[in-house]
């Protein structure tokens, strides 16, 4: 159970002093927030995550009994977790989050795609050749998730709180914002996004994961939207891609659970901009003391954001993508001293630092994938963030389209 005290600090006095919000995880029923940075967990690779979190609580007796933050995509890179001065459940305020971020009239965003769409399509084609070439091997490469990014430069400083509020208009996603480690940027970076995918949660002995894989664009026209959903639901390629992710989650969690099942089976799940195939997986821990940090460390990254086999697909991603994902396609969440917590896959996200932002989106490449189709899928996945910013993929204000 998440402990929502602030230790020796006074919540009222801290709030009155205007302590900055450093973390927010806003779901459909509740929001967990952190204000102020009290202490940082020793940074390290994901294999040592559970041990480092346990050591932090043993060595730090003050403050809220919770840490929060982000895990990077690369298992060997250092994570960034911290203890806030104040941790609280926040009321769900989606009803007040009804407007885009609405950049000022004078502002224009310069957008540079990295890689360019044509280069991304070429990377998809290269991945398909590697998949086909490994078909006869004992442990063949069957899936690679390739992403691309949009680099935004603006005369306006991006407002993370307003962007988060705009993203949270969609009740089907979990909106998030978390502080990132200081880098070369003049401003302290934040990771902000809207994810539909639960990596893992633990509450007592109950464990839940809700992987998504297999996606299709949504349309404003109802008939086209229904056709898109129906095509996804019956797509052999997407069903195959999705089942591989489900199997991997079962394989990772089975050693920890005395029972593990998918009560609803595979279902269609929608966000405001995308259709997804999803399977909710529920289990009961054999050992109720197993912390959520350990479960996250064995699950991440799932084939939904990396591929299969995990190590080989990660190597291919490093060769073909051309940039460091950082905390994109990692995980964002919290863990308390009792071992409870929840971690969401940090997809559909943006790294904000002052007047600069980097937006990310990816697609799963399997046998039968089409480079043009996968490029279009990433464009569709950019829509949520771009719409929240009030611009299109070329940096033009959306209000110009309506004029």
Coordinates of C-alpha atoms in Angstrom, one line a residue:
X1 CA 0.0 0.0 0.0
X2 CA 1.4 3.4 -1.0
X3 CA 2.3 5.4 2.1
X4 CA 1.3 9.0 1.6
X5 CA 3.0 10.8 4.5
X6 CA 5.7 13.4 4.2
X7 CA 7.8 12.3 7.2
X8 CA 9.0 15.2 9.3
X9 CA 8.1 17.8 6.6
X10 CA 4.8 19.6 6.8
X11 CA 2.7 19.1 3.7
X12 CA 0.9 22.3 4.3
X13 CA 4.0 24.4 4.7
X14 CA 5.7 22.7 1.8
X15 CA 2.8 23.4 -0.4
X16 CA 2.6 27.0 0.7
X17 CA 6.2 27.5 -0.2
X18 CA 5.4 26.4 -3.7
X19 CA 7.5 23.1 -3.9
X20 CA 7.7 22.0 -7.5
X21 CA 5.9 18.9 -8.7
X22 CA 8.5 16.4 -9.7
X23 CA 6.3 13.4 -10.5
X24 CA 2.8 12.6 -11.6
X25 CA 1.1 9.4 -12.6
X26 CA -2.5 10.2 -13.6
X27 CA -4.7 7.3 -14.3
X28 CA -8.5 6.9 -14.7
X29 CA -9.2 6.4 -11.1
X30 CA -6.4 8.1 -9.1
X31 CA -3.2 10.1 -9.5
X32 CA 0.0 9.7 -7.5
X33 CA 2.1 12.9 -7.2
X34 CA 5.4 13.8 -5.8
X35 CA 6.5 17.3 -4.8
X36 CA 10.0 18.4 -4.1
X37 CA 13.2 16.4 -4.4
X38 CA 14.2 15.0 -0.9
X39 CA 16.8 12.3 -1.8
X40 CA 18.0 10.3 -4.8
X41 CA 18.3 6.5 -5.0
X42 CA 21.8 5.3 -6.0
X43 CA 21.8 5.0 -9.7
X44 CA 22.5 1.8 -11.5
X45 CA 21.5 -0.8 -14.1
X46 CA 18.2 -2.6 -13.8
X47 CA 19.6 -5.9 -12.5
X48 CA 20.4 -4.2 -9.2
X49 CA 17.1 -2.2 -9.0
X50 CA 15.4 -4.2 -6.2
X51 CA 18.5 -4.3 -4.1
X52 CA 19.2 -0.5 -4.4
X53 CA 15.6 0.4 -3.6
X54 CA 15.7 -1.8 -0.5
X55 CA 19.0 -0.3 0.6
X56 CA 17.6 3.2 0.2
X57 CA 14.7 2.6 2.6
X58 CA 17.1 0.9 5.1
X59 CA 19.5 3.8 5.0
X60 CA 16.9 6.7 4.8
X61 CA 14.4 6.6 7.6
X62 CA 12.8 10.1 7.0
X63 CA 10.4 11.3 4.4
X64 CA 7.6 9.5 2.5
X65 CA 8.2 5.7 2.3
X66 CA 8.1 5.7 -1.5
X67 CA 10.5 6.3 -4.4
X68 CA 9.5 7.2 -7.9
X69 CA 11.1 8.0 -11.3
X70 CA 12.1 6.4 -14.5
X71 CA 13.9 3.3 -15.9
X72 CA 15.8 3.7 -19.2
X73 CA 15.2 1.5 -22.2
X74 CA 18.7 0.0 -22.1
X75 CA 19.0 -2.4 -19.2
X76 CA 22.7 -1.5 -18.8
X77 CA 22.1 2.2 -18.5
X78 CA 21.5 4.0 -15.1
X79 CA 18.0 4.6 -14.0
X80 CA 16.8 7.7 -12.1
X81 CA 14.7 7.2 -8.9
X82 CA 14.1 9.7 -6.1
X83 CA 12.2 10.2 -2.9
X84 CA 9.9 13.3 -2.9
X85 CA 9.4 15.7 -0.1
X86 CA 5.7 15.1 -0.3
X87 CA 3.8 12.2 -1.9
X88 CA 0.0 12.2 -2.2
X89 CA -3.0 10.8 -4.0
X90 CA -4.4 13.5 -6.2
X91 CA -8.0 13.8 -7.2
X92 CA -8.6 12.9 -10.8
X93 CA -9.0 16.3 -12.5
X94 CA -9.4 15.2 -16.2
X95 CA -12.6 17.2 -16.4
X96 CA -10.6 20.4 -16.1
X97 CA -8.0 19.3 -18.7
X98 CA -10.0 20.1 -21.8
X99 CA -7.7 22.3 -23.8
X100 CA -4.6 21.9 -25.9
X101 CA -1.4 23.3 -24.6
X102 CA -2.0 26.1 -27.2
X103 CA 1.3 27.6 -28.0
X104 CA 1.1 31.4 -28.4
X105 CA 0.2 32.8 -31.8
X106 CA 3.7 34.1 -32.5
X107 CA 5.4 30.8 -31.8
X108 CA 6.5 28.4 -34.5
X109 CA 8.2 25.1 -33.8
X110 CA 11.0 23.9 -36.0
X111 CA 10.7 20.1 -36.2
X112 CA 13.5 17.8 -37.3
X113 CA 12.7 14.1 -37.7
X114 CA 15.4 11.8 -36.5
X115 CA 15.7 9.6 -38.5
X116 CA 13.8 11.1 -41.5
X117 CA 10.8 9.0 -42.5
X118 CA 12.6 7.7 -45.6
X119 CA 15.5 6.6 -43.5
X120 CA 13.2 5.0 -41.0
X121 CA 11.5 3.0 -43.8
X122 CA 15.0 1.8 -44.9
X123 CA 15.7 0.7 -41.3
X124 CA 12.5 -1.3 -41.3
X125 CA 13.5 -2.9 -44.6
X126 CA 16.9 -3.8 -43.1
X127 CA 15.3 -5.3 -40.0
X128 CA 13.0 -7.4 -42.2
X129 CA 16.0 -8.8 -44.0
X130 CA 17.7 -9.7 -40.7
X131 CA 14.4 -11.4 -39.6
X132 CA 14.2 -13.4 -42.8
X133 CA 17.9 -14.3 -42.8
X134 CA 17.6 -15.8 -39.3
X135 CA 14.6 -18.0 -40.0
X136 CA 16.5 -21.2 -40.0
X137 CA 18.6 -20.5 -36.8
X138 CA 17.9 -22.2 -33.5
X139 CA 16.8 -19.0 -31.8
X140 CA 15.8 -16.7 -34.7
X141 CA 15.2 -13.0 -34.7
X142 CA 11.4 -12.8 -34.9
X143 CA 10.6 -9.2 -33.9
X144 CA 12.4 -5.8 -33.7
X145 CA 10.7 -2.6 -32.4
X146 CA 12.1 0.4 -34.3
X147 CA 11.4 3.9 -33.2
X148 CA 11.9 7.4 -34.6
X149 CA 11.9 10.8 -33.0
X150 CA 10.9 14.4 -33.7
X151 CA 13.3 17.1 -32.4
X152 CA 11.4 20.3 -31.6
X153 CA 13.0 23.7 -31.2
X154 CA 10.7 26.6 -30.2
X155 CA 10.9 30.2 -29.2
X156 CA 8.5 29.2 -26.3
X157 CA 9.5 27.2 -23.3
X158 CA 7.4 24.0 -23.2
X159 CA 5.1 23.9 -20.2
X160 CA 5.1 20.3 -18.9
X161 CA 2.1 20.8 -16.6
X162 CA -0.1 22.1 -19.4
X163 CA 1.1 19.4 -21.7
X164 CA 0.3 16.7 -19.1
X165 CA -3.2 18.2 -18.6
X166 CA -3.9 18.2 -22.3
X167 CA -2.7 14.5 -22.6
X168 CA -4.9 13.6 -19.7
X169 CA -8.0 14.5 -21.6
X170 CA -8.0 10.9 -22.9
X171 CA -9.4 8.7 -20.1
X172 CA -8.0 5.5 -21.7
X173 CA -4.4 6.3 -21.0
X174 CA -2.2 7.0 -18.0
X175 CA -0.6 10.4 -18.2
X176 CA 2.8 10.8 -16.6
X177 CA 5.5 13.4 -15.9
X178 CA 8.8 12.7 -14.1
X179 CA 12.0 14.5 -13.4
X180 CA 15.0 13.2 -15.3
X181 CA 18.7 13.5 -14.3
X182 CA 20.4 16.8 -15.1
X183 CA 22.3 16.8 -18.4
X184 CA 23.8 19.3 -20.7
X185 CA 20.6 21.2 -21.1
X186 CA 20.2 24.6 -19.4
X187 CA 16.8 23.5 -18.0
X188 CA 16.3 20.4 -15.9
X189 CA 14.7 17.8 -18.3
X190 CA 11.3 16.1 -17.7
X191 CA 9.8 13.0 -19.4
X192 CA 6.1 13.6 -20.1
X193 CA 3.8 11.2 -21.9
X194 CA 0.5 9.3 -22.3
X195 CA 0.9 5.6 -22.1
X196 CA -1.8 2.9 -22.5
X197 CA 0.5 0.1 -21.3
X198 CA 1.0 -1.2 -17.8
X199 CA 4.3 -3.0 -17.4
X200 CA 3.5 -4.3 -13.9
X201 CA 1.7 -3.4 -10.7
X202 CA 1.9 -5.1 -7.3
X203 CA -0.6 -4.7 -4.5
X204 CA 0.0 -7.2 -1.7
X205 CA 0.3 -10.6 -3.3
X206 CA -1.6 -9.5 -6.5
X207 CA 0.3 -8.8 -9.7
X208 CA -1.1 -7.3 -12.9
X209 CA 0.5 -6.7 -16.3
X210 CA -1.4 -5.4 -19.3
X211 CA 0.9 -5.7 -22.4
X212 CA -0.2 -4.2 -25.8
X213 CA 1.1 -5.2 -29.2
X214 CA -0.5 -4.9 -32.6
X215 CA -1.8 -1.4 -33.4
X216 CA -3.9 0.5 -36.0
X217 CA -4.7 4.1 -36.5
X218 CA -8.1 5.5 -35.5
X219 CA -10.2 7.7 -37.8
X220 CA -12.7 10.5 -37.3
X221 CA -15.1 8.8 -39.7
X222 CA -17.0 6.2 -37.7
X223 CA -17.1 3.7 -40.6
X224 CA -13.4 4.0 -41.3
X225 CA -12.7 3.7 -37.6
X226 CA -14.7 0.5 -37.3
X227 CA -13.0 -0.9 -40.3
X228 CA -9.6 -0.2 -38.8
X229 CA -10.5 -1.9 -35.6
X230 CA -11.9 -4.9 -37.4
X231 CA -8.9 -5.3 -39.6
X232 CA -6.6 -5.2 -36.6
X233 CA -8.7 -7.8 -34.7
X234 CA -8.5 -10.2 -37.6
X235 CA -4.9 -9.5 -38.7
X236 CA -2.8 -12.7 -38.5
X237 CA 0.4 -10.6 -38.4
X238 CA -0.8 -8.5 -35.5
X239 CA -2.2 -11.5 -33.6
X240 CA 1.1 -13.3 -34.0
X241 CA 3.0 -10.2 -32.8
X242 CA 0.7 -9.8 -29.8
X243 CA 0.9 -13.4 -28.7
X244 CA 4.7 -13.3 -28.6
X245 CA 4.5 -10.4 -26.1
X246 CA 1.9 -12.2 -24.0
X247 CA 4.0 -15.4 -24.0
X248 CA 7.1 -13.4 -22.8
X249 CA 5.2 -11.8 -19.9
X250 CA 3.9 -15.2 -18.8
X251 CA 7.4 -16.7 -19.1
X252 CA 8.9 -13.8 -17.0
X253 CA 6.2 -13.8 -14.2
X254 CA 5.5 -17.6 -14.0
X255 CA 8.4 -18.4 -11.7
X256 CA 7.1 -15.8 -9.2
X257 CA 3.4 -16.7 -9.3
X258 CA 1.4 -19.7 -8.0
X259 CA -1.3 -18.8 -10.4
X260 CA -1.2 -16.6 -13.5
X261 CA -4.0 -16.1 -16.1
X262 CA -5.6 -13.8 -18.6
X263 CA -9.2 -13.7 -17.5
X264 CA -10.5 -11.6 -20.4
X265 CA -8.2 -13.0 -23.1
X266 CA -7.0 -10.7 -25.9
X267 CA -9.3 -7.7 -26.5
X268 CA -9.3 -4.6 -28.5
X269 CA -8.2 -1.5 -26.6
X270 CA -8.6 2.0 -27.9
X271 CA -7.0 5.4 -27.1
X272 CA -8.1 8.7 -28.7
X273 CA -5.7 8.1 -31.6
X274 CA -4.9 4.3 -31.8
X275 CA -6.5 0.8 -31.6
X276 CA -4.4 -1.8 -29.8
X277 CA -4.6 -5.5 -29.1
X278 CA -4.2 -6.0 -25.3
X279 CA -4.2 -8.8 -22.8
X280 CA -4.6 -8.2 -19.1
X281 CA -2.6 -10.7 -17.1
X282 CA -3.3 -11.3 -13.4
X283 CA -1.3 -13.4 -10.9
X284 CA -0.8 -14.2 -7.3
X285 CA 2.7 -14.2 -5.9
X286 CA 4.2 -17.3 -4.4
X287 CA 6.2 -15.1 -2.0
X288 CA 4.2 -12.0 -0.9
X289 CA 7.5 -10.3 -0.1
X290 CA 8.6 -10.2 -3.7
X291 CA 8.8 -6.4 -4.4
X292 CA 7.5 -4.7 -7.5
X293 CA 11.0 -3.5 -8.3
X294 CA 12.1 -7.1 -8.9
X295 CA 9.1 -7.9 -11.1
X296 CA 9.8 -4.8 -13.2
X297 CA 13.5 -5.8 -13.5
X298 CA 12.7 -9.2 -15.0
X299 CA 9.9 -7.9 -17.4
X300 CA 11.7 -4.8 -18.8
X301 CA 11.9 -4.4 -21.7
X302 CA 9.1 -6.6 -23.0
X303 CA 8.9 -7.6 -26.7
X304 CA 6.4 -4.8 -27.1
X305 CA 9.1 -2.2 -27.0
X306 CA 12.2 -4.2 -27.8
X307 CA 11.6 -7.5 -29.7
X308 CA 12.6 -11.2 -29.6
X309 CA 15.0 -12.5 -28.6
X310 CA 15.5 -9.6 -26.2
X311 CA 19.3 -9.3 -26.3
X312 CA 19.6 -9.8 -30.0
X313 CA 16.7 -7.4 -30.9
X314 CA 18.3 -4.7 -28.6
X315 CA 21.6 -5.1 -30.5
X316 CA 19.7 -4.6 -33.8
X317 CA 17.9 -1.5 -32.4
X318 CA 21.3 0.0 -31.5
X319 CA 22.6 -0.7 -35.1
X320 CA 19.5 0.6 -37.0
X321 CA 17.9 3.4 -35.0
X322 CA 20.8 5.8 -35.0
X323 CA 20.1 7.5 -31.7
X324 CA 20.0 6.8 -28.0
X325 CA 16.5 6.2 -26.7
X326 CA 17.3 7.3 -23.2
X327 CA 14.2 6.9 -21.0
X328 CA 11.9 6.5 -24.0
X329 CA 10.4 2.9 -24.0
X330 CA 11.6 2.5 -20.5
X331 CA 9.2 2.6 -17.5
X332 CA 7.8 5.3 -15.2
X333 CA 6.4 4.5 -11.8
X334 CA 6.8 4.2 -8.1
X335 CA 7.7 1.6 -5.4
X336 CA 7.0 1.9 -1.7
X337 CA 8.8 0.4 1.3
X338 CA 6.3 -2.5 1.5
X339 CA 7.1 -3.6 -2.1
X340 CA 3.9 -2.4 -3.7
X341 CA 4.0 -0.1 -6.7
X342 CA 3.1 0.4 -10.4
X343 CA 5.2 0.8 -13.4
X344 CA 4.0 1.9 -16.9
X345 CA 5.9 1.6 -20.2
X346 CA 7.1 5.0 -21.2
X347 CA 5.8 5.1 -24.8
X348 CA 4.1 8.1 -26.5
X349 CA 6.5 10.3 -24.5
X350 CA 8.5 13.5 -24.9
X351 CA 11.6 14.7 -23.2
X352 CA 11.2 18.4 -22.4
X353 CA 14.0 20.7 -21.6
X354 CA 13.3 24.4 -21.8
X355 CA 12.6 25.4 -25.4
X356 CA 13.6 22.0 -26.7
X357 CA 11.6 18.8 -26.9
X358 CA 12.1 15.3 -28.3
X359 CA 9.0 13.2 -29.1
X360 CA 9.2 9.4 -29.7
X361 CA 7.1 6.7 -31.3
X362 CA 7.8 3.2 -32.5
X363 CA 6.4 0.2 -34.2
X364 CA 7.0 -3.6 -34.0
X365 CA 8.6 -5.1 -37.1
X366 CA 7.8 -8.8 -37.8
X367 CA 7.7 -10.9 -40.9
X368 CA 5.0 -9.4 -43.1
X369 CA 5.6 -5.9 -41.9
X370 CA 5.6 -3.1 -44.6
X371 CA 8.1 -0.2 -44.3
X372 CA 5.5 2.4 -45.5
X373 CA 2.9 1.0 -43.1
X374 CA 5.2 1.0 -40.1
X375 CA 6.2 4.6 -40.9
X376 CA 2.6 5.6 -41.0
X377 CA 2.0 3.8 -37.7
X378 CA 4.7 5.9 -36.0
X379 CA 3.1 9.1 -37.5
X380 CA -0.2 8.0 -36.0
X381 CA 1.4 7.5 -32.6
X382 CA 2.9 11.0 -32.7
X383 CA -0.7 12.4 -32.9
X384 CA -1.5 12.4 -29.2
X385 CA 1.6 14.4 -28.2
X386 CA 1.4 16.7 -31.3
X387 CA -2.3 17.4 -30.8
X388 CA -1.7 18.2 -27.1
X389 CA 0.9 20.7 -28.2
X390 CA -1.5 22.1 -30.8
X391 CA 0.8 21.4 -33.8
X392 CA 1.1 18.9 -36.6
X393 CA 4.1 16.9 -37.6
X394 CA 5.5 19.8 -39.6
X395 CA 5.2 22.3 -36.6
X396 CA 2.2 24.1 -38.0
X397 CA -0.4 25.2 -35.5
X398 CA -3.6 23.0 -35.7
X399 CA -5.7 26.1 -35.6
X400 CA -4.4 27.0 -39.1
X401 CA -5.9 23.8 -40.4
X402 CA -9.3 24.8 -39.1
X403 CA -9.1 28.3 -40.6

